[in-house]
mmCIF file with all atom_site columns, C-alpha atoms in Angstrom:
data_model
loop_
_atom_site.group_PDB
_atom_site.id
_atom_site.type_symbol
_atom_site.label_atom_id
_atom_site.label_alt_id
_atom_site.label_comp_id
_atom_site.label_asym_id
_atom_site.label_entity_id
_atom_site.label_seq_id
_atom_site.pdbx_PDB_ins_code
_atom_site.Cartn_x
_atom_site.Cartn_y
_atom_site.Cartn_z
_atom_site.occupancy
_atom_site.B_iso_or_equiv
_atom_site.pdbx_formal_charge
_atom_site.auth_seq_id
_atom_site.auth_comp_id
_atom_site.auth_asym_id
_atom_site.auth_atom_id
_atom_site.pdbx_PDB_model_num
ATOM 1   C CA . MET A 1 1   ? 25.043 62.256 -1.932  1.00 0.00 ? 54  MET A CA 1
ATOM 2   C CA . LYS A 1 2   ? 23.095 62.247 -5.186  1.00 0.00 ? 55  LYS A CA 1
ATOM 3   C CA . THR A 1 3   ? 19.509 61.108 -5.081  1.00 0.00 ? 56  THR A CA 1
ATOM 4   C CA . CYS A 1 4   ? 17.614 58.978 -7.507  1.00 0.00 ? 57  CYS A CA 1
ATOM 5   C CA . LEU A 1 5   ? 13.884 58.090 -7.914  1.00 0.00 ? 58  LEU A CA 1
ATOM 6   C CA . VAL A 1 6   ? 13.327 54.619 -9.389  1.00 0.00 ? 59  VAL A CA 1
ATOM 7   C CA . VAL A 1 7   ? 9.895  54.578 -11.197 1.00 0.00 ? 60  VAL A CA 1
ATOM 8   C CA . ASP A 1 8   ? 8.766  51.054 -12.141 1.00 0.00 ? 61  ASP A CA 1
ATOM 9   C CA . ASP A 1 9   ? 5.717  48.943 -11.605 1.00 0.00 ? 62  ASP A CA 1
ATOM 10  C CA . SER A 1 10  ? 7.790  45.961 -11.189 1.00 0.00 ? 63  SER A CA 1
ATOM 11  C CA . ARG A 1 11  ? 8.885  45.539 -7.471  1.00 0.00 ? 64  ARG A CA 1
ATOM 12  C CA . VAL A 1 12  ? 11.899 43.379 -8.567  1.00 0.00 ? 65  VAL A CA 1
ATOM 13  C CA . VAL A 1 13  ? 13.210 45.837 -11.171 1.00 0.00 ? 66  VAL A CA 1
ATOM 14  C CA . ARG A 1 14  ? 12.980 48.561 -8.487  1.00 0.00 ? 67  ARG A CA 1
ATOM 15  C CA . ARG A 1 15  ? 15.059 46.257 -6.075  1.00 0.00 ? 68  ARG A CA 1
ATOM 16  C CA . VAL A 1 16  ? 17.671 45.311 -8.574  1.00 0.00 ? 69  VAL A CA 1
ATOM 17  C CA . VAL A 1 17  ? 18.078 49.131 -9.576  1.00 0.00 ? 70  VAL A CA 1
ATOM 18  C CA . ARG A 1 18  ? 18.220 50.161 -6.096  1.00 0.00 ? 71  ARG A CA 1
ATOM 19  C CA . ARG A 1 19  ? 21.058 47.861 -5.335  1.00 0.00 ? 72  ARG A CA 1
ATOM 20  C CA . ILE A 1 20  ? 22.897 48.987 -8.290  1.00 0.00 ? 73  ILE A CA 1
ATOM 21  C CA . LEU A 1 21  ? 22.364 52.722 -7.576  1.00 0.00 ? 74  LEU A CA 1
ATOM 22  C CA . GLU A 1 22  ? 23.345 52.289 -3.869  1.00 0.00 ? 75  GLU A CA 1
ATOM 23  C CA . SER A 1 23  ? 26.655 50.780 -4.876  1.00 0.00 ? 76  SER A CA 1
ATOM 24  C CA . LEU A 1 24  ? 27.263 53.901 -6.879  1.00 0.00 ? 77  LEU A CA 1
ATOM 25  C CA . ASP A 1 25  ? 26.567 55.923 -3.664  1.00 0.00 ? 78  ASP A CA 1
ATOM 26  C CA . PHE A 1 26  ? 23.134 57.182 -4.742  1.00 0.00 ? 79  PHE A CA 1
ATOM 27  C CA . GLU A 1 27  ? 20.285 57.651 -2.028  1.00 0.00 ? 80  GLU A CA 1
ATOM 28  C CA . VAL A 1 28  ? 17.394 55.835 -3.659  1.00 0.00 ? 81  VAL A CA 1
ATOM 29  C CA . THR A 1 29  ? 13.555 56.268 -3.387  1.00 0.00 ? 82  THR A CA 1
ATOM 30  C CA . GLU A 1 30  ? 10.953 54.305 -5.403  1.00 0.00 ? 83  GLU A CA 1
ATOM 31  C CA . ALA A 1 31  ? 7.687  54.572 -6.995  1.00 0.00 ? 84  ALA A CA 1
ATOM 32  C CA . GLY A 1 32  ? 5.514  52.019 -8.536  1.00 0.00 ? 85  GLY A CA 1
ATOM 33  C CA . ASP A 1 33  ? 3.617  54.388 -10.944 1.00 0.00 ? 86  ASP A CA 1
ATOM 34  C CA . GLY A 1 34  ? 3.807  57.928 -12.165 1.00 0.00 ? 87  GLY A CA 1
ATOM 35  C CA . VAL A 1 35  ? 1.118  59.369 -9.739  1.00 0.00 ? 88  VAL A CA 1
ATOM 36  C CA . VAL A 1 36  ? 3.473  58.243 -6.784  1.00 0.00 ? 89  VAL A CA 1
ATOM 37  C CA . ALA A 1 37  ? 6.386  59.459 -8.580  1.00 0.00 ? 90  ALA A CA 1
ATOM 38  C CA . LEU A 1 38  ? 4.996  62.971 -9.002  1.00 0.00 ? 91  LEU A CA 1
ATOM 39  C CA . ALA A 1 39  ? 3.973  63.131 -5.500  1.00 0.00 ? 92  ALA A CA 1
ATOM 40  C CA . ALA A 1 40  ? 7.622  62.156 -4.488  1.00 0.00 ? 93  ALA A CA 1
ATOM 41  C CA . CYS A 1 41  ? 9.083  64.817 -6.780  1.00 0.00 ? 94  CYS A CA 1
ATOM 42  C CA . GLU A 1 42  ? 6.668  67.381 -5.136  1.00 0.00 ? 95  GLU A CA 1
ATOM 43  C CA . ARG A 1 43  ? 8.188  66.511 -1.907  1.00 0.00 ? 96  ARG A CA 1
ATOM 44  C CA . GLU A 1 44  ? 11.701 66.554 -3.041  1.00 0.00 ? 97  GLU A CA 1
ATOM 45  C CA . MET A 1 45  ? 13.267 66.687 -6.547  1.00 0.00 ? 98  MET A CA 1
ATOM 46  C CA . PRO A 1 46  ? 15.685 64.112 -7.091  1.00 0.00 ? 99  PRO A CA 1
ATOM 47  C CA . ASP A 1 47  ? 18.909 64.380 -9.112  1.00 0.00 ? 100 ASP A CA 1
ATOM 48  C CA . ALA A 1 48  ? 18.024 61.443 -11.290 1.00 0.00 ? 101 ALA A CA 1
ATOM 49  C CA . ILE A 1 49  ? 15.034 59.494 -12.334 1.00 0.00 ? 102 ILE A CA 1
ATOM 50  C CA . LEU A 1 50  ? 15.030 55.920 -13.661 1.00 0.00 ? 103 LEU A CA 1
ATOM 51  C CA . LEU A 1 51  ? 11.692 55.715 -15.513 1.00 0.00 ? 104 LEU A CA 1
ATOM 52  C CA . ASP A 1 52  ? 9.777  52.737 -16.933 1.00 0.00 ? 105 ASP A CA 1
ATOM 53  C CA . TRP A 1 53  ? 7.522  53.422 -19.942 1.00 0.00 ? 106 TRP A CA 1
ATOM 54  C CA . ASN A 1 54  ? 4.483  51.102 -19.255 1.00 0.00 ? 107 ASN A CA 1
ATOM 55  C CA . MET A 1 55  ? 2.962  51.622 -15.788 1.00 0.00 ? 108 MET A CA 1
ATOM 56  C CA . PRO A 1 56  ? -0.728 51.912 -14.354 1.00 0.00 ? 109 PRO A CA 1
ATOM 57  C CA . LEU A 1 57  ? -2.449 55.053 -13.649 1.00 0.00 ? 110 LEU A CA 1
ATOM 58  C CA . LEU A 1 58  ? 0.321  57.447 -15.362 1.00 0.00 ? 111 LEU A CA 1
ATOM 59  C CA . ASN A 1 59  ? 2.690  55.989 -17.742 1.00 0.00 ? 112 ASN A CA 1
ATOM 60  C CA . GLY A 1 60  ? 6.198  57.060 -18.137 1.00 0.00 ? 113 GLY A CA 1
ATOM 61  C CA . PRO A 1 61  ? 5.951  59.447 -21.126 1.00 0.00 ? 114 PRO A CA 1
ATOM 62  C CA . ASP A 1 62  ? 2.841  61.122 -19.462 1.00 0.00 ? 115 ASP A CA 1
ATOM 63  C CA . PHE A 1 63  ? 4.784  61.473 -16.064 1.00 0.00 ? 116 PHE A CA 1
ATOM 64  C CA . LEU A 1 64  ? 7.791  63.140 -17.834 1.00 0.00 ? 117 LEU A CA 1
ATOM 65  C CA . ARG A 1 65  ? 5.592  65.641 -19.698 1.00 0.00 ? 118 ARG A CA 1
ATOM 66  C CA . GLU A 1 66  ? 4.098  66.508 -16.351 1.00 0.00 ? 119 GLU A CA 1
ATOM 67  C CA . LEU A 1 67  ? 7.381  66.718 -14.585 1.00 0.00 ? 120 LEU A CA 1
ATOM 68  C CA . ARG A 1 68  ? 8.852  68.902 -16.940 1.00 0.00 ? 121 ARG A CA 1
ATOM 69  C CA . ARG A 1 69  ? 6.173  71.468 -16.544 1.00 0.00 ? 122 ARG A CA 1
ATOM 70  C CA . ARG A 1 70  ? 6.620  71.753 -12.884 1.00 0.00 ? 123 ARG A CA 1
ATOM 71  C CA . PRO A 1 71  ? 8.925  74.130 -11.022 1.00 0.00 ? 124 PRO A CA 1
ATOM 72  C CA . HIS A 1 72  ? 12.374 72.613 -10.943 1.00 0.00 ? 125 HIS A CA 1
ATOM 73  C CA . GLY A 1 73  ? 10.920 69.765 -13.064 1.00 0.00 ? 126 GLY A CA 1
ATOM 74  C CA . ALA A 1 74  ? 13.646 70.367 -15.696 1.00 0.00 ? 127 ALA A CA 1
ATOM 75  C CA . ASP A 1 75  ? 16.389 69.750 -13.180 1.00 0.00 ? 128 ASP A CA 1
ATOM 76  C CA . PRO A 1 76  ? 16.415 65.835 -12.854 1.00 0.00 ? 129 PRO A CA 1
ATOM 77  C CA . LYS A 1 77  ? 18.371 63.845 -15.374 1.00 0.00 ? 130 LYS A CA 1
ATOM 78  C CA . VAL A 1 78  ? 15.785 61.309 -16.630 1.00 0.00 ? 131 VAL A CA 1
ATOM 79  C CA . ILE A 1 79  ? 16.766 57.963 -17.978 1.00 0.00 ? 132 ILE A CA 1
ATOM 80  C CA . PHE A 1 80  ? 14.164 55.688 -19.421 1.00 0.00 ? 133 PHE A CA 1
ATOM 81  C CA . CYS A 1 81  ? 14.622 52.047 -18.788 1.00 0.00 ? 134 CYS A CA 1
ATOM 82  C CA . THR A 1 82  ? 12.115 50.150 -20.800 1.00 0.00 ? 135 THR A CA 1
ATOM 83  C CA . THR A 1 83  ? 11.213 47.175 -23.000 1.00 0.00 ? 136 THR A CA 1
ATOM 84  C CA . GLN A 1 84  ? 10.079 49.916 -25.634 1.00 0.00 ? 137 GLN A CA 1
ATOM 85  C CA . SER A 1 85  ? 12.630 49.493 -28.340 1.00 0.00 ? 138 SER A CA 1
ATOM 86  C CA . GLU A 1 86  ? 11.279 50.944 -31.459 1.00 0.00 ? 139 GLU A CA 1
ATOM 87  C CA . LEU A 1 87  ? 13.089 54.013 -32.736 1.00 0.00 ? 140 LEU A CA 1
ATOM 88  C CA . GLU A 1 88  ? 9.987  56.163 -32.630 1.00 0.00 ? 141 GLU A CA 1
ATOM 89  C CA . ASP A 1 89  ? 9.834  55.473 -28.882 1.00 0.00 ? 142 ASP A CA 1
ATOM 90  C CA . ILE A 1 90  ? 13.238 56.615 -28.377 1.00 0.00 ? 143 ILE A CA 1
ATOM 91  C CA . VAL A 1 91  ? 12.810 59.772 -30.274 1.00 0.00 ? 144 VAL A CA 1
ATOM 92  C CA . GLU A 1 92  ? 9.610  60.489 -28.471 1.00 0.00 ? 145 GLU A CA 1
ATOM 93  C CA . ALA A 1 93  ? 11.377 60.072 -25.092 1.00 0.00 ? 146 ALA A CA 1
ATOM 94  C CA . ILE A 1 94  ? 14.008 62.408 -26.079 1.00 0.00 ? 147 ILE A CA 1
ATOM 95  C CA . SER A 1 95  ? 11.687 64.951 -27.543 1.00 0.00 ? 148 SER A CA 1
ATOM 96  C CA . ILE A 1 96  ? 9.695  65.149 -24.494 1.00 0.00 ? 149 ILE A CA 1
ATOM 97  C CA . GLY A 1 97  ? 12.623 65.555 -22.235 1.00 0.00 ? 150 GLY A CA 1
ATOM 98  C CA . ALA A 1 98  ? 14.419 62.323 -21.421 1.00 0.00 ? 151 ALA A CA 1
ATOM 99  C CA . ASN A 1 99  ? 18.279 62.571 -21.145 1.00 0.00 ? 152 ASN A CA 1
ATOM 100 C CA . GLU A 1 100 ? 19.078 59.022 -21.910 1.00 0.00 ? 153 GLU A CA 1
ATOM 101 C CA . TYR A 1 101 ? 17.327 55.745 -22.789 1.00 0.00 ? 154 TYR A CA 1
ATOM 102 C CA . ILE A 1 102 ? 18.175 52.160 -21.740 1.00 0.00 ? 155 ILE A CA 1
ATOM 103 C CA . MET A 1 103 ? 16.413 49.092 -23.134 1.00 0.00 ? 156 MET A CA 1
ATOM 104 C CA . LYS A 1 104 ? 15.463 46.177 -20.736 1.00 0.00 ? 157 LYS A CA 1
ATOM 105 C CA . PRO A 1 105 ? 17.177 43.914 -19.873 1.00 0.00 ? 158 PRO A CA 1
ATOM 106 C CA . PHE A 1 106 ? 20.170 45.987 -18.475 1.00 0.00 ? 159 PHE A CA 1
ATOM 107 C CA . ASP A 1 107 ? 23.056 45.408 -16.233 1.00 0.00 ? 160 ASP A CA 1
ATOM 108 C CA . SER A 1 108 ? 24.935 47.540 -13.731 1.00 0.00 ? 161 SER A CA 1
ATOM 109 C CA . GLU A 1 109 ? 27.552 48.537 -16.298 1.00 0.00 ? 162 GLU A CA 1
ATOM 110 C CA . VAL A 1 110 ? 24.881 49.979 -18.543 1.00 0.00 ? 163 VAL A CA 1
ATOM 111 C CA . ILE A 1 111 ? 23.345 51.960 -15.737 1.00 0.00 ? 164 ILE A CA 1
ATOM 112 C CA . GLU A 1 112 ? 26.704 53.338 -14.609 1.00 0.00 ? 165 GLU A CA 1
ATOM 113 C CA . GLU A 1 113 ? 27.608 54.290 -18.201 1.00 0.00 ? 166 GLU A CA 1
ATOM 114 C CA . LYS A 1 114 ? 24.340 56.267 -18.788 1.00 0.00 ? 167 LYS A CA 1
ATOM 115 C CA . LEU A 1 115 ? 24.863 57.961 -15.348 1.00 0.00 ? 168 LEU A CA 1
ATOM 116 C CA . ARG A 1 116 ? 28.263 58.982 -16.367 1.00 0.00 ? 169 ARG A CA 1
ATOM 117 C CA . GLU A 1 117 ? 26.969 60.185 -19.775 1.00 0.00 ? 170 GLU A CA 1
ATOM 118 C CA . VAL A 1 118 ? 24.521 62.565 -18.022 1.00 0.00 ? 171 VAL A CA 1
ATOM 119 C CA . GLY A 1 119 ? 26.957 63.917 -15.664 1.00 0.00 ? 172 GLY A CA 1
ATOM 120 C CA . LEU A 1 120 ? 25.954 62.214 -12.406 1.00 0.00 ? 173 LEU A CA 1
ATOM 121 C CA . ILE A 1 121 ? 29.023 60.219 -11.744 1.00 0.00 ? 174 ILE A CA 1
ATOM 122 C CA . ALA A 1 122 ? 32.490 60.902 -12.553 1.00 0.00 ? 175 ALA A CA 1
ATOM 123 C CA . ALA A 1 123 ? 34.231 59.484 -15.623 1.00 0.00 ? 176 ALA A CA 1
#
């Protein structure tokens, strides 16, 4: 079973994404900020990370930069799920190692398509 870490400071968003991912047969863990997310990755690196941009303590871009520097930190497919919608934000996300980008609000079809695009679910 594939694993996914959902990193978002909104409990509601984490709950919604968890339901979507579990319906796609992912084992899901959650983190409310980048610090907790890094600790979770230290324990066990997930196959995928759905990552919010704006969070307390350690935001999404800083989390991703730190993740990619760690052993096996290049392995997870990282998909930003955020309200940041400016082209320069998307360019920054991809340049620091994101595999895909979803703008909030999103639905299950968008998440499923992005997971397919990064190769985590079959076409």
